Amino acid sequence: MTINIAPSILSADFCNLERDLHAIANADLVHVDVMDHHFVPNLTLGEPIVKRICEVSPLPVDVHLMIEDPDRWAPEFAKCGAQSVTFHMGATHAPVRLARQLRDMGCKACFAVRPAEPVEPIFDILDEFDMILIMTVEPGFGGQKFLANQMAKTRRLRDEITRRGLSTHIQVDGGVSRDTAHIVAEAGADVLVAGSAVYGAKDIAAEIDLIRSNAEAAYRD
Ligand code: DX5
Ligand code: ZN
């Protein structure tokens, strides 16, 4: 299994975004957190900036929508050029319809669960998604402490994906670092988002490589 590292630009310097996008060129995806001051108590950026990120980024763009009404807005982010768009269980009304709409636009469809949300309701609609995001912090802010209590959920999801022979990716987001990468990989996550751990490092490229190698050493098949 290949481990993908997706640095979150939430911890980048928004006044030097192009520089900070190129600083992570040895990662696999760039993770862009869109927050609306409603679904989460923080506000980040919208379509015009995501569109420019997609134009200048050396990596495919993975948009994480922490917004109300993704049924209305998610397709707009696919139009911006995102490779994948993630929306939350707690925000969508018609996840299957939205996932199909995104896929019809050539965009990967991803579904996210917050720490108190169960993953089992997704099992019957798993093949509608390219990736499931298990939040390992309450969404809204970078730099929070990793919630190890989300690993049982991650394991149950990995077991279900393996049992059915699906290729669905499992992403984890929140508190992922060189010290927790082995824990999430051992539980079965293969796409690791890391914001403060990457952008807070002295040597950003080396930190990405270290997080990836720590995860690869621990990944369970
Ligand atoms: C939080 C965001 C994350 C955030 C992660 O709601 O979804 O992507 O940037 O930041 P760290 O890696 O610092 O926990
Ligand atoms: Zn995120």
XYZ file of N, CA and C and ligand atoms in Angstrom:
678
model
N 0.846 -1.207 0.000
C 0.000 0.000 0.000
C 0.879 1.253 0.000
N 0.560 2.183 -0.882
C 1.313 3.442 -0.942
C 0.712 4.423 0.066
N 1.566 5.061 0.820
C 1.121 6.110 1.736
C 1.200 7.455 1.009
N 0.122 8.215 1.082
C 0.117 9.556 0.496
C 0.141 10.601 1.602
N 0.997 11.601 1.416
C 1.087 12.690 2.386
C 0.445 13.942 1.775
N -0.466 14.536 2.561
C -1.215 15.705 2.083
C -1.035 16.851 3.077
N 0.004 17.675 2.894
C 0.170 18.819 3.801
C -1.018 19.778 3.703
N -1.442 20.273 4.861
C -2.556 21.230 4.902
C -1.999 22.645 4.896
N -2.460 23.449 3.930
C -1.958 24.830 3.851
C -2.571 25.747 4.902
N -3.433 25.187 5.761
C -3.953 25.991 6.866
C -2.802 26.531 7.716
N -1.700 25.792 7.751
C -0.547 26.239 8.541
C 0.516 26.931 7.684
N 0.201 27.171 6.401
C 1.150 27.884 5.540
C 1.032 29.391 5.789
N 1.902 30.144 5.124
C 1.839 31.607 5.187
C 0.968 32.074 4.022
N -0.234 32.551 4.330
C -1.182 32.916 3.264
C -0.695 34.093 2.416
N 0.292 34.817 2.903
C 0.853 35.895 2.076
C 2.008 35.402 1.214
N 2.386 34.153 1.402
C 3.449 33.554 0.585
C 3.007 32.165 0.133
N 1.761 32.109 -0.314
C 1.152 30.812 -0.591
C 1.829 30.074 -1.739
N 2.195 30.775 -2.791
C 2.831 30.086 -3.920
C 4.169 29.489 -3.478
N 4.934 30.235 -2.714
C 6.199 29.722 -2.181
C 5.940 28.475 -1.341
N 4.900 28.558 -0.479
C 4.628 27.442 0.432
C 4.017 26.241 -0.282
N 3.400 26.454 -1.430
C 2.918 25.314 -2.233
C 4.107 24.591 -2.870
N 5.089 25.343 -3.310
C 6.269 24.719 -3.926
C 7.157 24.045 -2.878
N 7.055 24.501 -1.641
C 7.874 23.917 -0.564
C 7.461 22.482 -0.239
N 6.268 22.073 -0.661
C 5.769 20.722 -0.342
C 5.708 19.833 -1.593
N 6.497 20.177 -2.595
C 6.414 19.479 -3.891
C 6.749 17.987 -3.787
N 7.436 17.564 -2.733
C 7.739 16.123 -2.574
C 6.618 15.357 -1.847
N 5.530 16.049 -1.526
C 4.351 15.356 -0.962
C 3.514 14.820 -2.125
N 2.305 14.344 -1.820
C 1.485 13.706 -2.863
C 0.275 14.536 -3.253
N -0.273 15.271 -2.291
C -1.458 16.105 -2.513
C -1.282 17.371 -1.693
N -1.997 18.420 -2.069
C -2.073 19.576 -1.167
C -3.497 19.639 -0.634
N -3.613 19.712 0.692
C -4.905 19.686 1.375
C -5.330 21.128 1.661
N -6.502 21.506 1.147
C -6.981 22.889 1.280
C -8.264 22.887 2.109
N -8.200 23.503 3.278
C -9.325 23.535 4.218
C -10.200 24.751 3.971
N -11.452 24.496 3.599
C -12.414 25.579 3.345
C -13.399 25.612 4.511
N -13.410 26.712 5.245
C -14.275 26.853 6.435
C -15.132 28.101 6.295
N -16.356 28.030 6.828
C -17.342 29.072 6.523
C -17.883 29.847 7.732
N -17.271 29.657 8.907
C -17.769 30.341 10.114
C -19.136 29.824 10.564
N -19.642 28.774 9.966
C -20.945 28.232 10.361
C -20.826 26.764 10.735
N -20.357 25.952 9.789
C -20.172 24.528 10.109
C -19.069 24.354 11.149
N -18.059 25.217 11.069
C -16.989 25.260 12.077
C -16.744 26.726 12.461
N -16.228 26.971 13.641
C -16.047 28.367 14.092
C -14.744 28.984 13.572
N -14.531 28.904 12.270
C -13.335 29.493 11.667
C -13.667 29.787 10.208
N -12.910 30.691 9.630
C -13.171 31.147 8.261
C -11.847 31.123 7.510
N -11.850 30.500 6.325
C -10.562 30.451 5.613
C -10.668 31.098 4.240
N -10.982 30.314 3.234
C -10.926 30.844 1.871
C -12.006 30.189 1.017
N -12.249 30.786 -0.164
C -13.316 30.296 -1.037
C -12.841 30.018 -2.449
N -13.797 29.955 -3.376
C -13.501 29.492 -4.734
C -12.404 30.276 -5.466
N -12.366 31.607 -5.416
C -11.331 32.294 -6.223
C -9.914 31.890 -5.818
N -9.708 31.711 -4.520
C -8.360 31.335 -4.064
C -8.084 29.865 -4.376
N -9.089 29.009 -4.195
C -8.898 27.590 -4.536
C -8.568 27.444 -6.026
N -9.227 28.234 -6.855
C -8.962 28.178 -8.301
C -7.512 28.535 -8.601
N -7.000 29.571 -7.973
C -5.601 29.971 -8.195
C -4.630 28.934 -7.632
N -4.989 28.335 -6.499
C -4.135 27.273 -5.947
C -4.054 26.119 -6.953
N -5.200 25.744 -7.519
C -5.209 24.648 -8.502
C -4.347 25.010 -9.710
N -4.299 26.273 -10.071
C -3.515 26.688 -11.243
C -2.009 26.662 -10.978
N -1.599 27.003 -9.762
C -0.144 27.120 -9.526
C 0.450 25.943 -8.757
N -0.390 25.090 -8.158
C 0.146 24.020 -7.323
C 0.865 22.945 -8.149
N 2.050 22.521 -7.679
C 2.727 21.409 -8.359
C 2.066 20.059 -8.047
N 1.157 20.046 -7.080
C 0.503 18.802 -6.647
C -1.007 18.888 -6.885
N -1.668 17.720 -7.049
C -3.132 17.729 -7.123
C -3.733 18.303 -5.841
N -4.887 18.946 -5.994
C -5.502 19.653 -4.870
C -6.661 18.841 -4.279
N -6.593 18.665 -2.967
C -7.580 17.912 -2.188
C -8.317 18.931 -1.319
N -9.563 19.245 -1.691
C -10.319 20.280 -0.969
C -11.152 19.637 0.135
N -11.005 20.131 1.348
C -11.756 19.645 2.511
C -12.764 20.720 2.895
N -14.027 20.464 2.585
C -15.075 21.454 2.846
C -15.633 21.298 4.250
N -15.406 22.290 5.091
C -16.038 22.337 6.409
C -17.036 23.485 6.353
N -18.078 23.258 5.549
C -19.076 24.297 5.289
C -20.469 23.698 5.371
N -21.426 24.589 5.637
C -22.824 24.182 5.532
C -23.200 24.084 4.061
N -24.191 23.298 3.783
C -24.758 23.151 2.443
C -23.749 22.760 1.354
N -22.947 21.713 1.611
C -22.039 21.258 0.544
C -22.799 20.782 -0.687
N -24.074 20.357 -0.497
C -24.874 19.918 -1.652
C -24.942 21.037 -2.702
N -24.962 22.269 -2.216
C -25.006 23.422 -3.113
C -23.612 23.810 -3.610
N -22.603 23.768 -2.718
C -21.324 24.409 -3.030
C -20.220 23.475 -3.512
N -20.264 22.202 -3.148
C -19.139 21.310 -3.505
C -18.837 21.289 -5.002
N -19.871 21.238 -5.877
C -19.552 21.207 -7.312
C -18.771 22.436 -7.783
N -18.956 23.564 -7.104
C -18.209 24.776 -7.489
C -16.704 24.571 -7.283
N -16.353 23.792 -6.252
C -14.931 23.542 -5.995
C -14.366 22.520 -6.984
N -15.206 21.610 -7.439
C -14.763 20.700 -8.509
C -14.469 21.524 -9.764
N -15.311 22.495 -10.041
C -15.103 23.363 -11.222
C -13.792 24.143 -11.121
N -13.353 24.426 -9.898
C -12.096 25.173 -9.704
C -10.876 24.353 -10.122
N -11.060 23.029 -10.268
C -9.938 22.189 -10.682
C -9.419 21.259 -9.593
N -10.163 21.113 -8.492
C -9.723 20.197 -7.435
C -9.741 18.757 -7.934
N -8.757 17.977 -7.504
C -8.755 16.550 -7.853
C -9.784 15.791 -7.020
N -9.946 16.228 -5.752
C -10.916 15.581 -4.876
C -11.599 16.644 -4.024
N -12.861 16.378 -3.703
C -13.612 17.271 -2.814
C -14.221 16.423 -1.710
N -13.955 16.829 -0.478
C -14.471 16.119 0.694
C -15.559 16.952 1.349
N -16.687 16.311 1.660
C -17.761 17.002 2.387
C -18.146 16.173 3.600
N -18.789 16.832 4.573
C -19.020 16.198 5.872
C -20.396 15.552 5.996
N -20.390 14.394 6.680
C -21.625 13.685 6.998
C -22.618 14.613 7.711
N -22.085 15.441 8.618
C -22.946 16.312 9.413
C -23.467 17.527 8.668
N -23.111 17.676 7.393
C -23.528 18.867 6.655
C -24.357 18.558 5.419
N -24.168 17.368 4.840
C -24.838 17.070 3.583
C -26.223 16.483 3.811
N -27.113 16.692 2.843
C -28.451 16.102 2.903
C -28.584 14.908 1.976
N -27.806 14.905 0.900
C -27.927 13.843 -0.101
C -26.536 13.412 -0.565
N -25.825 12.687 0.323
C -24.424 12.377 0.003
C -24.227 11.547 -1.261
N -25.138 10.645 -1.536
C -24.966 9.812 -2.735
C -25.159 10.657 -3.992
N -26.189 11.489 -3.972
C -26.420 12.351 -5.146
C -25.225 13.273 -5.367
N -24.694 13.842 -4.271
C -23.567 14.766 -4.397
C -22.311 14.038 -4.874
N -22.059 12.845 -4.315
C -20.880 12.073 -4.739
C -20.953 11.764 -6.234
N -22.121 11.377 -6.684
C -22.272 11.048 -8.112
C -22.090 12.281 -8.986
N -22.577 13.396 -8.494
C -22.421 14.648 -9.246
C -20.935 15.012 -9.378
N -20.199 14.884 -8.276
C -18.763 15.191 -8.313
C -18.035 14.250 -9.265
N -18.337 12.958 -9.165
C -17.670 11.988 -10.041
C -18.003 12.247 -11.508
N -19.234 12.625 -11.780
C -19.613 12.945 -13.167
C -18.809 14.126 -13.701
N -18.335 14.979 -12.775
C -17.531 16.135 -13.180
C -16.052 15.778 -13.279
N -15.714 14.506 -13.024
C -14.320 14.079 -13.104
C -13.545 14.324 -11.825
N -14.262 14.538 -10.725
C -13.641 14.854 -9.438
C -13.858 13.676 -8.486
N -12.865 13.384 -7.656
C -13.041 12.316 -6.671
C -13.973 12.800 -5.554
N -14.821 11.894 -5.084
C -15.798 12.233 -4.052
C -15.374 11.618 -2.724
N -15.321 12.450 -1.693
C -14.844 11.971 -0.388
C -15.803 12.420 0.713
N -15.944 11.541 1.707
C -16.932 11.748 2.765
C -16.208 11.784 4.109
N -16.554 12.756 4.958
C -15.832 12.930 6.218
C -16.730 12.703 7.425
N -16.144 12.120 8.466
C -16.848 11.975 9.735
C -16.058 12.656 10.851
N -16.803 13.374 11.699
C -16.197 14.008 12.867
C -16.012 12.971 13.968
N -15.271 13.322 15.026
C -14.956 12.327 16.050
C -16.167 11.621 16.681
N -17.296 12.317 16.836
C -18.452 11.671 17.477
C -19.380 10.996 16.481
N -19.033 11.029 15.205
C -19.890 10.409 14.194
C -19.406 8.998 13.873
N -20.335 8.061 13.755
C -19.937 6.681 13.455
C -19.629 6.509 11.970
N -18.820 5.512 11.652
C -18.473 5.268 10.250
C -19.398 4.208 9.625
N -20.042 3.413 10.476
C -20.859 2.297 9.956
C -21.979 2.729 8.996
N -22.636 3.897 9.209
C -23.680 4.280 8.257
C -23.170 4.437 6.823
N -21.863 4.592 6.661
C -21.307 4.761 5.306
C -21.129 3.412 4.610
N -21.103 2.316 5.379
C -20.729 1.020 4.795
C -21.578 0.660 3.572
N -22.886 0.907 3.671
C -23.753 0.503 2.558
C -23.600 1.383 1.320
N -22.942 2.535 1.470
C -22.766 3.429 0.309
C -21.277 3.668 0.022
N -20.436 2.771 0.559
C -18.978 2.951 0.476
C -18.469 3.078 -0.952
N -19.057 2.287 -1.855
C -18.522 2.318 -3.232
C -18.874 3.602 -3.991
N -19.628 4.487 -3.347
C -19.923 5.783 -3.969
C -18.766 6.777 -3.773
N -17.801 6.404 -2.920
C -16.745 7.347 -2.547
C -15.354 6.815 -2.887
N -14.461 7.757 -3.191
C -13.071 7.403 -3.462
C -12.249 7.396 -2.179
N -12.708 8.151 -1.184
C -11.931 8.270 0.055
C -12.880 8.624 1.196
N -12.593 8.075 2.375
C -13.321 8.441 3.594
C -12.327 9.152 4.504
N -12.737 10.318 4.997
C -11.879 11.078 5.916
C -12.350 10.873 7.352
N -11.463 10.344 8.156
C -11.740 10.221 9.590
C -11.005 11.350 10.299
N -11.774 12.269 10.876
C -11.166 13.399 11.580
C -10.547 12.909 12.884
N -9.310 13.298 13.110
C -8.634 12.922 14.351
C -8.445 14.135 15.264
N -9.231 15.191 14.981
C -9.469 16.318 15.908
C -10.875 16.810 15.577
N -11.442 17.639 16.440
C -12.677 18.325 16.052
C -12.293 19.342 14.978
N -12.995 19.353 13.837
C -12.570 20.229 12.747
C -12.679 21.713 13.094
N -11.803 22.495 12.506
C -11.876 23.948 12.663
C -10.521 24.626 12.780
N -9.549 23.939 13.363
C -8.276 24.594 13.623
C -7.111 23.622 13.453
N -5.976 24.169 13.041
C -4.746 23.396 13.011
C -4.119 23.355 14.395
N -3.142 22.484 14.559
C -2.354 22.464 15.784
C -3.016 21.849 16.993
N -4.108 21.095 16.803
C -4.761 20.449 17.955
C -4.145 19.070 18.199
N -4.460 18.522 19.380
C -3.877 17.243 19.780
C -4.610 16.076 19.105
N -3.843 15.152 18.605
C -4.332 13.945 17.936
C -5.244 13.117 18.850
N -6.404 12.703 18.314
C -7.340 11.880 19.089
C -7.133 10.402 18.751
N -6.393 9.728 19.598
C -6.101 8.304 19.351
C -7.364 7.450 19.434
N -8.417 7.988 20.070
C -9.651 7.200 20.199
C -10.405 7.044 18.868
N -9.878 7.626 17.799
C -10.492 7.440 16.474
C -9.910 6.246 15.714
N -8.969 5.555 16.344
C -8.288 4.475 15.626
C -9.121 3.193 15.534
N -10.006 2.970 16.515
C -10.869 1.784 16.428
C -11.792 1.920 15.215
N -12.306 3.129 15.014
C -13.161 3.430 13.867
C -12.392 3.222 12.558
N -11.155 3.694 12.547
C -10.310 3.554 11.349
C -10.094 2.078 11.025
N -9.841 1.286 12.052
C -9.631 -0.168 11.847
C -10.881 -0.841 11.303
N -12.045 -0.479 11.862
C -13.293 -1.098 11.384
C -13.531 -0.762 9.916
N -13.216 0.471 9.545
C -13.390 0.871 8.147
C -12.397 0.128 7.247
N -11.136 0.044 7.671
C -10.144 -0.681 6.854
C -10.557 -2.143 6.690
N -11.046 -2.758 7.758
C -11.479 -4.164 7.669
C -12.600 -4.324 6.657
N -13.554 -3.395 6.668
C -14.692 -3.463 5.738
C -14.213 -3.304 4.286
N -13.308 -2.353 4.052
C -12.778 -2.110 2.703
C -12.030 -3.354 2.206
N -11.224 -3.941 3.085
C -10.448 -5.138 2.715
C -11.384 -6.307 2.436
N -12.356 -6.492 3.333
C -13.289 -7.622 3.192
C -14.006 -7.582 1.846
N -14.332 -6.373 1.387
C -15.086 -6.237 0.127
C -14.197 -6.004 -1.086
N -12.888 -5.969 -0.860
C -11.967 -5.794 -1.986
C -12.082 -4.440 -2.664
N -12.453 -3.411 -1.907
C -12.589 -2.064 -2.484
C -11.231 -1.349 -2.474
N -11.146 -0.270 -3.236
C -9.876 0.478 -3.274
C -10.016 1.845 -2.595
N -11.076 1.993 -1.801
C -11.337 3.255 -1.105
C -10.148 3.654 -0.221
N -9.739 4.898 -0.320
C -8.666 5.384 0.544
C -9.233 5.822 1.891
N -8.406 5.719 2.921
C -8.771 6.259 4.243
C -7.816 7.396 4.568
N -8.396 8.585 4.740
C -7.613 9.760 5.089
C -7.814 10.069 6.569
N -6.759 10.505 7.217
C -6.882 11.004 8.591
C -6.383 12.443 8.606
N -7.005 13.265 9.445
C -6.729 14.707 9.441
C -6.833 15.230 10.866
N -5.714 15.759 11.359
C -5.704 16.369 12.684
C -4.657 15.748 13.587
N -3.656 16.528 13.934
C -2.643 16.051 14.869
C -1.716 14.979 14.325
N -1.668 14.870 12.997
C -0.774 13.862 12.407
C 0.630 14.471 12.292
N 1.615 13.694 12.731
C 2.999 14.182 12.765
C 3.939 12.986 12.662
N 5.225 13.255 12.730
C 6.219 12.159 12.731
C 5.956 11.194 13.903
N 5.366 11.712 15.012
C 5.139 10.884 16.202
C 3.845 10.085 16.171
N 2.873 10.512 15.350
C 1.590 9.783 15.312
C 1.368 9.052 13.984
N 2.254 9.269 13.007
C 2.088 8.659 11.670
C 1.997 7.135 11.772
N 2.805 6.540 12.629
C 2.792 5.068 12.724
C 1.468 4.566 13.308
N 0.847 5.361 14.167
C -0.417 4.934 14.803
C -1.546 4.890 13.766
N -1.638 5.942 12.935
C -2.718 5.977 11.936
C -2.486 4.953 10.840
N -1.225 4.756 10.463
C -0.923 3.786 9.398
C -1.186 2.362 9.878
N -0.840 2.099 11.116
C -1.082 0.756 11.668
C -2.581 0.461 11.713
N -3.388 1.500 11.914
C -4.849 1.318 11.956
C -5.452 1.197 10.563
N -4.671 1.519 9.516
C -5.158 1.316 8.153
C -5.362 2.569 7.329
N -4.960 3.740 7.845
C -5.077 4.969 7.042
C -3.933 5.022 6.027
N -4.245 5.480 4.812
C -3.194 5.565 3.790
C -3.027 6.965 3.192
N -3.854 7.931 3.620
C -3.672 9.321 3.194
C -3.594 10.168 4.464
N -2.422 10.748 4.701
C -2.177 11.450 5.957
C -2.103 12.955 5.709
N -3.031 13.695 6.327
C -2.987 15.157 6.277
C -2.128 15.628 7.443
N -1.242 16.576 7.187
C -0.449 17.149 8.280
C -0.217 18.622 7.980
N -0.655 19.475 8.888
C -0.513 20.920 8.694
C 0.636 21.486 9.497
N 0.410 21.620 10.812
C 1.433 22.263 11.647
C 2.728 21.458 11.682
N 2.613 20.126 11.606
C 3.836 19.300 11.660
C 4.726 19.568 10.455
N 4.103 19.807 9.298
C 4.891 20.040 8.078
C 5.381 21.485 8.022
N 4.431 22.429 8.129
C 4.830 23.829 7.944
C 5.568 24.397 9.159
N 5.491 23.695 10.288
C 6.236 24.145 11.456
C 7.654 23.598 11.489
N 7.978 22.730 10.525
C 9.310 22.089 10.536
C 10.368 23.023 9.948
N 11.587 22.849 10.410
C 12.720 23.638 9.869
C 12.963 23.243 8.425
N 12.973 21.919 8.186
C 13.177 21.400 6.831
C 11.887 20.711 6.396
N 11.065 21.438 5.645
C 9.722 20.967 5.284
C 9.775 19.680 4.463
N 10.641 19.640 3.468
C 10.718 18.455 2.590
C 11.156 17.222 3.386
N 12.116 17.409 4.271
C 12.600 16.273 5.069
C 11.514 15.781 6.022
N 10.717 16.704 6.548
C 9.637 16.317 7.475
C 8.583 15.479 6.746
N 8.252 15.875 5.530
C 7.294 15.104 4.725
C 7.826 13.683 4.518
N 9.097 13.573 4.161
C 9.697 12.249 3.936
C 9.682 11.417 5.218
N 9.926 12.071 6.349
C 9.967 11.347 7.620
C 8.572 10.855 8.020
N 7.573 11.696 7.848
C 6.188 11.281 8.164
C 5.817 10.102 7.267
N 6.179 10.189 5.982
C 5.839 9.102 5.059
C 6.565 7.808 5.441
N 7.846 7.895 5.750
C 8.577 6.651 6.041
C 8.132 6.046 7.377
N 7.791 6.884 8.357
C 7.265 6.341 9.616
C 5.944 5.606 9.383
N 5.115 6.163 8.503
C 3.827 5.524 8.201
C 4.041 4.237 7.413
N 4.914 4.286 6.424
C 5.138 3.084 5.597
C 5.650 1.922 6.431
N 6.483 2.233 7.416
C 7.043 1.166 8.249
C 5.974 0.491 9.089
N 4.873 1.191 9.356
C 3.859 0.664 10.278
C 2.595 0.180 9.582
N 2.448 0.489 8.272
C 1.161 0.210 7.614
C 0.805 -1.264 7.700
N -0.452 -1.533 8.046
C -0.893 -2.938 8.109
C -1.727 -3.232 6.871
N -1.540 -4.384 6.270
C -2.327 -4.778 5.095
C -3.550 -5.554 5.531
C -8.667 21.051 10.852
C -8.259 20.863 9.417
C -6.920 20.273 9.244
C -5.783 21.047 9.868
C -4.851 20.025 10.417
O -10.030 21.168 10.934
O -9.181 20.054 8.732
O -6.646 19.954 7.887
O -5.093 21.879 8.983
O -3.875 20.679 11.132
P -2.824 19.890 12.043
O -2.107 18.919 11.145
O -1.952 20.979 12.543
O -3.599 19.193 13.116
Zn -8.608 19.324 6.743
